Structure formats: C-alpha cells, structure tokens
PDB file of C-alpha atoms in Angstrom:
ATOM      1  CA  MET A  30     -13.245 -66.715 -39.239  1.00 88.00           C
ATOM      2  CA  THR A  31     -14.877 -63.963 -41.750  1.00 92.00           C
ATOM      3  CA  GLU A  32     -13.117 -62.917 -44.789  1.00 95.00           C
ATOM      4  CA  LEU A  33     -12.580 -59.533 -45.419  1.00 96.00           C
ATOM      5  CA  TYR A  34     -11.024 -59.152 -48.569  1.00 96.00           C
ATOM      6  CA  LYS A  35      -9.873 -61.118 -51.622  1.00 96.00           C
ATOM      7  CA  THR A  36      -7.740 -60.552 -54.277  1.00 95.00           C
ATOM      8  CA  SER A  37      -6.400 -62.901 -56.863  1.00 95.00           C
ATOM      9  CA  LYS A  38      -3.047 -62.683 -54.933  1.00 94.00           C
ATOM     10  CA  GLY A  39      -3.968 -63.162 -51.299  1.00 96.00           C
ATOM     11  CA  THR A  40      -7.179 -63.080 -48.680  1.00 97.00           C
ATOM     12  CA  THR A  41      -7.308 -61.659 -45.436  1.00 97.00           C
ATOM     13  CA  PHE A  42     -10.035 -62.705 -42.866  1.00 96.00           C
ATOM     14  CA  GLN A  43     -11.273 -61.668 -39.166  1.00 96.00           C
ATOM     15  CA  CYS A  44     -11.324 -63.828 -36.505  1.00 94.00           C
ATOM     16  CA  ASP A  45     -13.700 -63.095 -33.755  1.00 93.00           C
ATOM     17  CA  VAL A  46     -12.356 -65.445 -31.399  1.00 94.00           C
ATOM     18  CA  THR A  47      -9.010 -64.551 -31.175  1.00 94.00           C
ATOM     19  CA  ASP A  48      -9.795 -60.687 -32.363  1.00 93.00           C
ATOM     20  CA  ARG A  49      -7.009 -60.846 -34.877  1.00 94.00           C
ATOM     21  CA  ILE A  50      -6.626 -60.289 -38.906  1.00 95.00           C
ATOM     22  CA  CYS A  51      -5.421 -63.264 -40.485  1.00 96.00           C
ATOM     23  CA  LEU A  52      -3.230 -62.357 -43.908  1.00 95.00           C
ATOM     24  CA  GLN A  53      -2.493 -65.009 -46.692  1.00 95.00           C
ATOM     25  CA  PHE A  54      -0.299 -63.336 -49.613  1.00 95.00           C
ATOM     26  CA  GLY A  55       2.016 -65.373 -51.540  1.00 90.00           C
ATOM     27  CA  ASP A  56       4.419 -67.044 -48.998  1.00 87.00           C
ATOM     28  CA  ILE A  57       3.072 -64.798 -46.315  1.00 91.00           C
ATOM     29  CA  SER A  58       1.421 -66.220 -43.543  1.00 93.00           C
ATOM     30  CA  ALA A  59       0.502 -64.394 -40.650  1.00 93.00           C
ATOM     31  CA  SER A  60      -2.066 -63.045 -38.022  1.00 94.00           C
ATOM     32  CA  PHE A  61      -2.122 -59.422 -36.476  1.00 93.00           C
ATOM     33  CA  LYS A  62      -3.522 -57.477 -33.570  1.00 92.00           C
ATOM     34  CA  ILE A  63      -5.718 -54.907 -35.087  1.00 92.00           C
ATOM     35  CA  LYS A  64      -3.622 -51.988 -34.168  1.00 90.00           C
ATOM     36  CA  ASP A  65      -0.801 -54.141 -35.603  1.00 92.00           C
ATOM     37  CA  PHE A  66      -2.394 -54.777 -38.947  1.00 94.00           C
ATOM     38  CA  PHE A  67      -2.802 -50.938 -39.405  1.00 92.00           C
ATOM     39  CA  ILE A  68       0.937 -50.139 -38.459  1.00 91.00           C
ATOM     40  CA  PHE A  69       1.897 -53.133 -41.129  1.00 93.00           C
ATOM     41  CA  ARG A  70      -0.194 -51.458 -43.400  1.00 94.00           C
ATOM     42  CA  ARG A  71       1.189 -47.939 -42.789  1.00 91.00           C
ATOM     43  CA  THR A  72       4.728 -49.436 -43.409  1.00 91.00           C
ATOM     44  CA  VAL A  73       3.541 -50.850 -46.390  1.00 94.00           C
ATOM     45  CA  LYS A  74       1.916 -47.633 -47.539  1.00 93.00           C
ATOM     46  CA  THR A  75       5.151 -45.719 -47.153  1.00 90.00           C
ATOM     47  CA  ILE A  76       7.186 -47.449 -49.418  1.00 92.00           C
ATOM     48  CA  ASN A  77       8.400 -45.168 -51.995  1.00 90.00           C
ATOM     49  CA  ILE A  78       7.224 -46.715 -55.300  1.00 89.00           C
ATOM     50  CA  HIS A  79       8.356 -43.980 -57.282  1.00 90.00           C
ATOM     51  CA  GLU A  80      11.946 -44.326 -56.397  1.00 89.00           C
ATOM     52  CA  MET A  81      11.762 -48.198 -57.136  1.00 89.00           C
ATOM     53  CA  ILE A  82      10.379 -47.560 -60.505  1.00 89.00           C
ATOM     54  CA  PHE A  83      12.872 -44.699 -61.655  1.00 88.00           C
ATOM     55  CA  ASN A  84      16.023 -45.633 -59.619  1.00 86.00           C
ATOM     56  CA  LEU A  85      17.775 -48.384 -61.838  1.00 85.00           C
ATOM     57  CA  SER A  86      20.149 -49.422 -59.479  1.00 84.00           C
ATOM     58  CA  ASP A  87      19.439 -53.177 -58.156  1.00 83.00           C
ATOM     59  CA  ASP A  88      18.911 -52.263 -54.705  1.00 81.00           C
ATOM     60  CA  TYR A  89      15.380 -50.672 -55.706  1.00 81.00           C
ATOM     61  CA  ASP A  90      14.366 -53.934 -57.347  1.00 86.00           C
ATOM     62  CA  PHE A  91      13.195 -55.158 -53.857  1.00 88.00           C
ATOM     63  CA  GLU A  92      12.110 -53.754 -50.654  1.00 89.00           C
ATOM     64  CA  TRP A  93      11.856 -55.480 -47.179  1.00 90.00           C
ATOM     65  CA  ILE A  94       9.051 -55.533 -45.679  1.00 89.00           C
ATOM     66  CA  GLU A  95       9.117 -56.024 -41.537  1.00 86.00           C
ATOM     67  CA  SER A  96       6.679 -56.492 -38.992  1.00 86.00           C
ATOM     68  CA  PRO A  97       8.616 -57.946 -36.288  1.00 84.00           C
ATOM     69  CA  LYS A  98       5.516 -58.936 -33.839  1.00 84.00           C
ATOM     70  CA  SER A  99       3.802 -60.823 -36.684  1.00 83.00           C
ATOM     71  CA  GLY A 100       7.053 -62.932 -37.886  1.00 86.00           C
ATOM     72  CA  ILE A 101       7.309 -61.238 -41.038  1.00 87.00           C
ATOM     73  CA  ALA A 102      10.638 -60.459 -42.855  1.00 88.00           C
ATOM     74  CA  GLN A 103      10.185 -60.554 -46.653  1.00 87.00           C
ATOM     75  CA  LYS A 104      11.708 -59.043 -49.598  1.00 90.00           C
ATOM     76  CA  LEU A 105       8.965 -57.918 -52.206  1.00 91.00           C
ATOM     77  CA  THR A 106       9.465 -57.070 -55.586  1.00 92.00           C
ATOM     78  CA  LEU A 107       7.435 -53.931 -56.744  1.00 92.00           C
ATOM     79  CA  CYS A 108       4.767 -55.796 -58.432  1.00 93.00           C
ATOM     80  CA  GLU A 109       4.096 -57.418 -54.960  1.00 94.00           C
ATOM     81  CA  ILE A 110       4.170 -54.067 -53.299  1.00 95.00           C
ATOM     82  CA  VAL A 111       1.539 -53.041 -55.252  1.00 95.00           C
ATOM     83  CA  GLN A 112      -0.521 -56.087 -55.040  1.00 96.00           C
ATOM     84  CA  LEU A 113      -0.288 -56.244 -51.071  1.00 96.00           C
ATOM     85  CA  ARG A 114      -1.121 -52.694 -50.683  1.00 96.00           C
ATOM     86  CA  ASP A 115      -4.301 -53.522 -53.009  1.00 96.00           C
ATOM     87  CA  LEU A 116      -5.067 -56.191 -50.319  1.00 97.00           C
ATOM     88  CA  LEU A 117      -4.337 -54.097 -47.402  1.00 97.00           C
ATOM     89  CA  ASP A 118      -6.069 -51.055 -48.871  1.00 97.00           C
ATOM     90  CA  GLY A 119      -9.541 -53.477 -49.362  1.00 97.00           C
ATOM     91  CA  THR A 120      -9.021 -54.880 -45.786  1.00 97.00           C
ATOM     92  CA  LYS A 121      -8.822 -51.746 -44.226  1.00 95.00           C
ATOM     93  CA  PHE A 122     -12.265 -50.635 -46.148  1.00 95.00           C
ATOM     94  CA  SER A 123     -13.749 -53.647 -45.210  1.00 96.00           C
ATOM     95  CA  LEU A 124     -13.201 -53.070 -41.464  1.00 95.00           C
ATOM     96  CA  GLU A 125     -14.236 -49.540 -41.581  1.00 92.00           C
ATOM     97  CA  LEU A 126     -17.188 -50.240 -43.545  1.00 93.00           C
ATOM     98  CA  ASN A 127     -18.201 -52.728 -40.581  1.00 93.00           C
ATOM     99  CA  SER A 128     -17.331 -49.965 -37.739  1.00 90.00           C
ATOM    100  CA  VAL A 129     -19.906 -47.372 -39.747  1.00 89.00           C
ATOM    101  CA  LEU A 130     -22.195 -50.241 -39.865  1.00 91.00           C
ATOM    102  CA  HIS A 131     -21.964 -50.965 -36.151  1.00 90.00           C
ATOM    103  CA  GLU A 132     -22.011 -47.004 -35.551  1.00 84.00           C
ATOM    104  CA  THR A 133     -25.288 -46.269 -37.659  1.00 87.00           C
ATOM    105  CA  LEU A 134     -27.317 -49.553 -37.015  1.00 86.00           C
ATOM    106  CA  GLY A 135     -25.783 -50.428 -33.495  1.00 76.00           C
ATOM    107  CA  THR A 136     -24.288 -53.774 -32.613  1.00 58.00           C
ATOM    108  CA  LEU A 137     -27.231 -55.753 -31.672  1.00 56.00           C
ATOM    109  CA  VAL A 138     -28.237 -55.813 -35.670  1.00 55.00           C
ATOM    110  CA  ILE A 139     -24.947 -56.923 -36.882  1.00 53.00           C
ATOM    111  CA  ARG A 140     -24.035 -60.586 -36.419  1.00 53.00           C
TER     112      ARG A 140
ATOM    113  CA  MET B  17     -18.877 -59.929 -36.773  1.00 89.00           C
ATOM    114  CA  LYS B  18     -16.899 -57.799 -34.290  1.00 90.00           C
ATOM    115  CA  ASP B  19     -16.201 -54.003 -34.742  1.00 89.00           C
ATOM    116  CA  LEU B  20     -12.273 -54.635 -33.881  1.00 88.00           C
ATOM    117  CA  VAL B  21     -11.489 -51.049 -35.329  1.00 86.00           C
ATOM    118  CA  ARG B  22     -13.428 -49.423 -32.822  1.00 84.00           C
ATOM    119  CA  LEU B  23     -12.796 -52.019 -29.854  1.00 85.00           C
ATOM    120  CA  ARG B  24      -9.349 -50.734 -30.605  1.00 81.00           C
ATOM    121  CA  THR B  25      -9.488 -46.977 -30.839  1.00 83.00           C
ATOM    122  CA  SER B  26     -12.243 -44.107 -30.476  1.00 83.00           C
ATOM    123  CA  LEU B  27      -9.686 -42.118 -32.680  1.00 90.00           C
ATOM    124  CA  LYS B  28     -10.758 -42.101 -36.469  1.00 88.00           C
ATOM    125  CA  GLU B  29      -7.830 -42.238 -38.986  1.00 88.00           C
ATOM    126  CA  GLU B  30      -7.691 -38.536 -40.167  1.00 92.00           C
ATOM    127  CA  ILE B  31      -7.912 -37.459 -36.509  1.00 95.00           C
ATOM    128  CA  GLU B  32      -4.883 -39.714 -36.043  1.00 95.00           C
ATOM    129  CA  ILE B  33      -3.384 -38.454 -38.572  1.00 95.00           C
ATOM    130  CA  ILE B  34      -3.886 -34.568 -37.855  1.00 97.00           C
ATOM    131  CA  LEU B  35      -2.901 -35.493 -34.206  1.00 97.00           C
ATOM    132  CA  ASN B  36       0.320 -37.063 -35.376  1.00 97.00           C
ATOM    133  CA  ALA B  37       0.962 -33.854 -37.948  1.00 97.00           C
ATOM    134  CA  GLN B  38       0.666 -31.693 -34.848  1.00 97.00           C
ATOM    135  CA  CYS B  39       2.957 -33.430 -32.533  1.00 97.00           C
ATOM    136  CA  LYS B  40       5.450 -32.933 -35.255  1.00 97.00           C
ATOM    137  CA  MET B  41       4.673 -29.617 -35.434  1.00 97.00           C
ATOM    138  CA  GLU B  42       4.729 -28.977 -31.598  1.00 97.00           C
ATOM    139  CA  ALA B  43       8.264 -30.728 -31.728  1.00 97.00           C
ATOM    140  CA  GLU B  44       9.587 -28.354 -34.488  1.00 96.00           C
ATOM    141  CA  ALA B  45       8.511 -25.408 -32.558  1.00 96.00           C
ATOM    142  CA  SER B  46      10.347 -26.609 -29.527  1.00 97.00           C
ATOM    143  CA  ASN B  47      13.640 -27.018 -31.966  1.00 97.00           C
ATOM    144  CA  LYS B  48      12.994 -23.329 -33.117  1.00 96.00           C
ATOM    145  CA  TYR B  49      12.998 -22.078 -29.756  1.00 96.00           C
ATOM    146  CA  LEU B  50      15.808 -23.904 -28.767  1.00 97.00           C
ATOM    147  CA  ALA B  51      18.045 -22.654 -31.707  1.00 97.00           C
ATOM    148  CA  MET B  52      16.666 -18.820 -31.038  1.00 96.00           C
ATOM    149  CA  ALA B  53      17.739 -19.380 -27.605  1.00 96.00           C
ATOM    150  CA  SER B  54      20.702 -20.697 -28.637  1.00 97.00           C
ATOM    151  CA  TRP B  55      21.569 -17.601 -30.801  1.00 97.00           C
ATOM    152  CA  LEU B  56      20.429 -15.023 -27.978  1.00 96.00           C
ATOM    153  CA  GLU B  57      22.584 -16.887 -25.433  1.00 96.00           C
ATOM    154  CA  ARG B  58      25.577 -16.690 -27.935  1.00 96.00           C
ATOM    155  CA  ASN B  59      25.074 -12.762 -28.938  1.00 94.00           C
ATOM    156  CA  GLY B  60      24.746 -11.545 -25.111  1.00 92.00           C
ATOM    157  CA  TYR B  61      21.057 -11.647 -24.411  1.00 93.00           C
ATOM    158  CA  LYS B  62      21.383 -13.965 -21.486  1.00 93.00           C
ATOM    159  CA  GLN B  63      17.985 -13.719 -19.691  1.00 93.00           C
ATOM    160  CA  SER B  64      15.702 -13.367 -23.292  1.00 93.00           C
ATOM    161  CA  SER B  65      17.855 -16.615 -23.944  1.00 95.00           C
ATOM    162  CA  ASP B  66      16.317 -18.346 -20.586  1.00 94.00           C
ATOM    163  CA  TYR B  67      12.928 -16.965 -21.497  1.00 94.00           C
ATOM    164  CA  LEU B  68      13.277 -18.652 -24.912  1.00 95.00           C
ATOM    165  CA  TYR B  69      14.703 -21.787 -23.214  1.00 96.00           C
ATOM    166  CA  GLY B  70      11.739 -22.135 -21.532  1.00 95.00           C
ATOM    167  CA  GLN B  71       9.343 -21.832 -24.230  1.00 95.00           C
ATOM    168  CA  ALA B  72      11.437 -24.456 -25.858  1.00 96.00           C
ATOM    169  CA  GLU B  73      10.435 -27.094 -22.820  1.00 97.00           C
ATOM    170  CA  GLU B  74       6.684 -25.791 -22.934  1.00 95.00           C
ATOM    171  CA  GLU B  75       6.338 -26.642 -27.048  1.00 96.00           C
ATOM    172  CA  ARG B  76       7.784 -30.182 -25.870  1.00 97.00           C
ATOM    173  CA  THR B  77       5.306 -30.405 -23.118  1.00 97.00           C
ATOM    174  CA  HIS B  78       2.640 -29.497 -25.649  1.00 96.00           C
ATOM    175  CA  PHE B  79       4.133 -32.198 -27.974  1.00 97.00           C
ATOM    176  CA  LEU B  80       3.949 -35.097 -25.383  1.00 98.00           C
ATOM    177  CA  LYS B  81       0.565 -34.080 -24.368  1.00 98.00           C
ATOM    178  CA  ILE B  82      -0.670 -34.711 -28.043  1.00 98.00           C
ATOM    179  CA  PHE B  83       1.813 -37.772 -28.275  1.00 98.00           C
ATOM    180  CA  LYS B  84       0.364 -39.352 -25.060  1.00 98.00           C
ATOM    181  CA  TYR B  85      -3.339 -38.539 -26.001  1.00 97.00           C
ATOM    182  CA  ILE B  86      -2.872 -40.656 -29.076  1.00 96.00           C
ATOM    183  CA  ASN B  87      -1.497 -43.617 -27.455  1.00 94.00           C
ATOM    184  CA  ASP B  88      -4.127 -43.132 -24.377  1.00 94.00           C
ATOM    185  CA  VAL B  89      -7.157 -43.565 -26.889  1.00 93.00           C
ATOM    186  CA  GLY B  90      -5.603 -46.681 -28.656  1.00 91.00           C
ATOM    187  CA  GLY B  91      -4.204 -44.631 -31.550  1.00 92.00           C
ATOM    188  CA  THR B  92      -0.356 -45.030 -32.677  1.00 92.00           C
ATOM    189  CA  ALA B  93       1.680 -41.941 -31.851  1.00 95.00           C
ATOM    190  CA  ILE B  94       4.910 -41.755 -34.494  1.00 94.00           C
ATOM    191  CA  THR B  95       7.936 -40.237 -33.354  1.00 95.00           C
ATOM    192  CA  PRO B  96       8.288 -37.415 -35.415  1.00 95.00           C
ATOM    193  CA  VAL B  97      11.265 -36.419 -37.647  1.00 94.00           C
ATOM    194  CA  ILE B  98      12.309 -32.887 -37.346  1.00 94.00           C
ATOM    195  CA  GLY B  99      14.498 -30.907 -40.228  1.00 93.00           C
ATOM    196  CA  GLU B 100      17.103 -28.452 -39.697  1.00 94.00           C
ATOM    197  CA  VAL B 101      15.651 -25.298 -38.020  1.00 94.00           C
ATOM    198  CA  THR B 102      17.057 -21.608 -38.573  1.00 94.00           C
ATOM    199  CA  GLN B 103      20.300 -21.245 -36.557  1.00 95.00           C
ATOM    200  CA  GLU B 104      21.188 -17.602 -37.287  1.00 95.00           C
ATOM    201  CA  TYR B 105      19.063 -14.603 -36.878  1.00 94.00           C
ATOM    202  CA  SER B 106      20.183 -10.947 -38.091  1.00 93.00           C
ATOM    203  CA  ASP B 107      18.977  -9.316 -34.869  1.00 91.00           C
ATOM    204  CA  LEU B 108      17.436  -9.559 -31.697  1.00 91.00           C
ATOM    205  CA  LYS B 109      13.939  -8.379 -33.229  1.00 92.00           C
ATOM    206  CA  SER B 110      13.855 -10.594 -36.062  1.00 94.00           C
ATOM    207  CA  VAL B 111      14.212 -13.858 -33.711  1.00 95.00           C
ATOM    208  CA  PHE B 112      10.882 -12.691 -31.962  1.00 95.00           C
ATOM    209  CA  GLU B 113       9.137 -11.866 -35.239  1.00 95.00           C
ATOM    210  CA  THR B 114       9.871 -15.614 -36.208  1.00 95.00           C
ATOM    211  CA  ALA B 115       8.423 -16.413 -33.189  1.00 95.00           C
ATOM    212  CA  LEU B 116       5.493 -14.764 -33.442  1.00 96.00           C
ATOM    213  CA  GLN B 117       4.992 -16.372 -37.101  1.00 95.00           C
ATOM    214  CA  SER B 118       5.429 -19.606 -35.381  1.00 95.00           C
ATOM    215  CA  GLU B 119       3.041 -19.176 -33.009  1.00 95.00           C
ATOM    216  CA  ILE B 120       0.464 -18.118 -35.480  1.00 96.00           C
ATOM    217  CA  ALA B 121       1.027 -21.072 -37.377  1.00 96.00           C
ATOM    218  CA  VAL B 122       0.558 -23.262 -34.390  1.00 96.00           C
ATOM    219  CA  SER B 123      -2.756 -21.539 -33.613  1.00 96.00           C
ATOM    220  CA  LEU B 124      -3.888 -22.050 -37.248  1.00 97.00           C
ATOM    221  CA  SER B 125      -3.045 -25.852 -37.124  1.00 97.00           C
ATOM    222  CA  ILE B 126      -5.112 -26.191 -33.549  1.00 97.00           C
ATOM    223  CA  ASN B 127      -8.201 -24.477 -35.362  1.00 97.00           C
ATOM    224  CA  LYS B 128      -8.092 -26.896 -37.815  1.00 97.00           C
ATOM    225  CA  ILE B 129      -7.932 -29.906 -35.629  1.00 97.00           C
ATOM    226  CA  VAL B 130     -11.116 -28.281 -33.740  1.00 97.00           C
ATOM    227  CA  ALA B 131     -12.887 -27.954 -37.196  1.00 97.00           C
ATOM    228  CA  LYS B 132     -11.803 -31.482 -37.913  1.00 97.00           C
ATOM    229  CA  CYS B 133     -13.112 -33.056 -34.849  1.00 96.00           C
ATOM    230  CA  ARG B 134     -16.554 -31.261 -35.114  1.00 96.00           C
ATOM    231  CA  GLU B 135     -16.701 -32.581 -38.541  1.00 95.00           C
ATOM    232  CA  VAL B 136     -16.421 -36.021 -37.570  1.00 92.00           C
ATOM    233  CA  SER B 137     -18.320 -35.839 -34.354  1.00 91.00           C
ATOM    234  CA  ASP B 138     -15.130 -36.594 -32.158  1.00 93.00           C
ATOM    235  CA  PHE B 139     -16.366 -34.643 -29.076  1.00 95.00           C
ATOM    236  CA  ALA B 140     -13.705 -36.365 -26.813  1.00 95.00           C
ATOM    237  CA  THR B 141     -10.726 -35.084 -28.710  1.00 96.00           C
ATOM    238  CA  GLU B 142     -12.225 -31.375 -29.482  1.00 97.00           C
ATOM    239  CA  GLU B 143     -12.376 -31.007 -25.519  1.00 97.00           C
ATOM    240  CA  PHE B 144      -8.795 -32.594 -25.426  1.00 97.00           C
ATOM    241  CA  ILE B 145      -7.736 -30.165 -27.897  1.00 97.00           C
ATOM    242  CA  MET B 146      -9.580 -27.017 -26.634  1.00 97.00           C
ATOM    243  CA  TRP B 147      -6.690 -26.683 -24.012  1.00 97.00           C
ATOM    244  CA  PHE B 148      -4.433 -25.814 -26.749  1.00 97.00           C
ATOM    245  CA  VAL B 149      -6.934 -23.180 -28.106  1.00 97.00           C
ATOM    246  CA  LYS B 150      -6.419 -21.135 -24.785  1.00 96.00           C
ATOM    247  CA  GLU B 151      -2.961 -22.013 -24.536  1.00 95.00           C
ATOM    248  CA  GLN B 152      -2.052 -20.619 -27.953  1.00 95.00           C
ATOM    249  CA  ARG B 153      -4.084 -17.527 -26.874  1.00 95.00           C
ATOM    250  CA  GLU B 154      -1.706 -16.899 -24.211  1.00 94.00           C
ATOM    251  CA  GLU B 155       1.363 -18.045 -26.743  1.00 93.00           C
ATOM    252  CA  GLU B 156       0.324 -15.441 -29.000  1.00 94.00           C
ATOM    253  CA  GLU B 157      -0.150 -12.721 -26.496  1.00 94.00           C
ATOM    254  CA  ASN B 158       3.230 -13.376 -25.063  1.00 93.00           C
ATOM    255  CA  ALA B 159       5.140 -13.457 -28.662  1.00 93.00           C
ATOM    256  CA  ARG B 160       3.246 -10.016 -29.426  1.00 94.00           C
ATOM    257  CA  ARG B 161       4.229  -8.327 -26.190  1.00 93.00           C
ATOM    258  CA  ALA B 162       7.845  -9.124 -26.901  1.00 93.00           C
ATOM    259  CA  LEU B 163       7.510  -7.276 -30.436  1.00 94.00           C
ATOM    260  CA  GLU B 164       5.446  -4.713 -28.540  1.00 93.00           C
ATOM    261  CA  LEU B 165       8.564  -3.731 -26.370  1.00 93.00           C
ATOM    262  CA  PHE B 166      10.453  -2.955 -29.610  1.00 92.00           C
ATOM    263  CA  GLU B 167       8.262  -0.070 -29.846  1.00 91.00           C
ATOM    264  CA  VAL B 168       8.555   1.594 -26.488  1.00 92.00           C
ATOM    265  CA  ILE B 169      12.337   0.600 -26.127  1.00 92.00           C
ATOM    266  CA  ASP B 170      15.023   2.113 -28.131  1.00 88.00           C
ATOM    267  CA  VAL B 171      17.074  -1.310 -29.539  1.00 83.00           C
ATOM    268  CA  ASN B 172      19.480   1.034 -31.097  1.00 84.00           C
ATOM    269  CA  SER B 173      21.234   2.140 -27.746  1.00 82.00           C
ATOM    270  CA  SER B 174      23.040  -0.016 -25.635  1.00 75.00           C
ATOM    271  CA  ALA B 175      21.223   0.642 -22.602  1.00 90.00           C
ATOM    272  CA  GLY B 176      18.411   0.015 -25.083  1.00 90.00           C
ATOM    273  CA  LYS B 177      19.285  -3.545 -25.971  1.00 87.00           C
ATOM    274  CA  PHE B 178      20.174  -4.534 -22.217  1.00 90.00           C
ATOM    275  CA  LEU B 179      16.694  -3.251 -21.126  1.00 92.00           C
ATOM    276  CA  LEU B 180      14.652  -5.331 -23.807  1.00 91.00           C
ATOM    277  CA  ASP B 181      16.850  -8.500 -22.862  1.00 91.00           C
ATOM    278  CA  LYS B 182      15.447  -7.504 -19.070  1.00 91.00           C
ATOM    279  CA  GLU B 183      12.000  -6.897 -20.189  1.00 91.00           C
ATOM    280  CA  ILE B 184      11.137  -9.713 -22.408  1.00 92.00           C
ATOM    281  CA  ALA B 185      12.634 -12.115 -19.669  1.00 90.00           C
ATOM    282  CA  LYS B 186       9.641 -10.984 -17.743  1.00 90.00           C
ATOM    283  CA  ILE B 187       6.931 -11.761 -20.199  1.00 89.00           C
ATOM    284  CA  GLY B 188       4.529 -14.398 -18.851  1.00 72.00           C
ATOM    285  CA  GLY B 189       5.286 -13.883 -15.444  1.00 72.00           C
ATOM    286  CA  LYS B 190       8.598 -14.962 -15.929  1.00 49.00           C
ATOM    287  CA  GLU B 191      11.673 -12.948 -14.331  1.00 46.00           C
TER     288      GLU B 191
END
C-alpha cells in the first residue's frame, strides 16, 4: 500500500495488488476501483456548499454522501464535507502526478 | 507504483468534461428540433415538420455517439439534465433562423474540442471528433439552405407557404 495523500482528518492509499484506492476518513473506511473513486469525488464536489452555508433550515446542516458500490452512506456536516473534499482533491493530484511521471519518464523508471 | 489513472482511461479529465458538455449540447439540440417540429406540425407545415423530426433523431444519434465514446475509452458518461426549450415561434422563418443559430453554436463547440484535443495531445479523441466537424459542415449548409428558400419563395402568399413547406422537406436529400 502506497500512501497517496494525508490530512489531519484522513488518509488515502493505493493498493497495487488490487488496483484500488483505500480511503480512511472519520468513520468512513472504504476502497474504490479507480473509476468509482473519481465518481465518488465528483459526487462530493457537486454538493452545494453555498446553500449549506446560507440556508438556515435544519435540512441544510448535513448532507448525505453515498457510494453504493463502496458501501458508503454517511451523513456529513459542512466542515466534514470541506475536509473530505480536501482529502479527495489531494488524492486526485497524487494520482495525476504519478500518471504524468509515468508518461514523462516511462514505466520502467517509476517503482 | 502503478499508473491507475492511465490503466483506467486514455481520456484526460478536461477532455472528459468537455465531451460530457458536448453530450448535453447535442441532447439539447435534439429537444430544440423536437419542439420546432411540433410547432410546425401544429401550424400545418406537415412536410417540414417531418424534416425536423428527422433532425431531432439525428442530434440524438450524435449525443449517443459521444456518450458511448466516453464510456468506450474508460471515461464516465454522465446523463445530461436538459432544461426547458422554446416551444412557440412567431412564424415559419424564425424556426429556421433558430435552427441555424443552434447549428452554429454546436459547430463552435466542436471546434473548441478539436483545439483542446490538440492542446493536450489527445489524438484519438481528435480523430473521433473530426467526424463531427464534417457533419456540422453539412448541418450548417442544410440550415442555411432552409433560410435561402425564404429569399426565393414568397412566404406571404398561401401558395408560397405551401411551397416552402414542400421544399424544406427536400433539404439534405429528404423528400
């Protein structure tokens, strides 16, 4: 397992045996196929943060985050969503950086 | 460390985003043509409405072609949410003016995809999208031909309207 990104609230890893991305964030512990990871990130990114901030209704204090294939169904607060976004964005950056290195240096160089 | 991103797809994120946006645009264009066809049918222009029903189908085919391509190369095709489209038109000519504007907008968008593909060296997608470049040239030509007919046929006479309806239906080889 290779660590991809770490924040004070969670960590992500890449498993080269299963080709999956593992996520540890608060109570959430899940692993994703790479495609599902990007879909999950998109789901989290599309949450309307501004509405959660400015709408005073109790309904906007939390947001349900779901990823059925990874068994995630969690109610997150605004702060948790921002922290999760941070972790997922950092992970995406690491994945893409690795991809750029592979493309630039060739697969034989990267271990 | 394996390159999981490249193993999953050859599609770069920015290309996936603009292709999904193009899917939405093609689906919207299909809905616009459908609304135009419906207006023509309601107003007695039976033959040209059939032509635009055909155009609506064609735009949907374009949408599906891009949609499938995204998935074929390992990306994630997102079903687009389509908003309201104009249902009412003032006259026959305004329908085809709107059609031409819509085709021009689609052509510009396709050109931007080609430019982006070249920028990120995605030659596979460029090759795929070139089919649409050719297709848009034909679509614009057909839309212009429809408006050209208004210059040579007097739309203000009853016979003129009848003739226009008939001639528009012939555009693109359709009778």
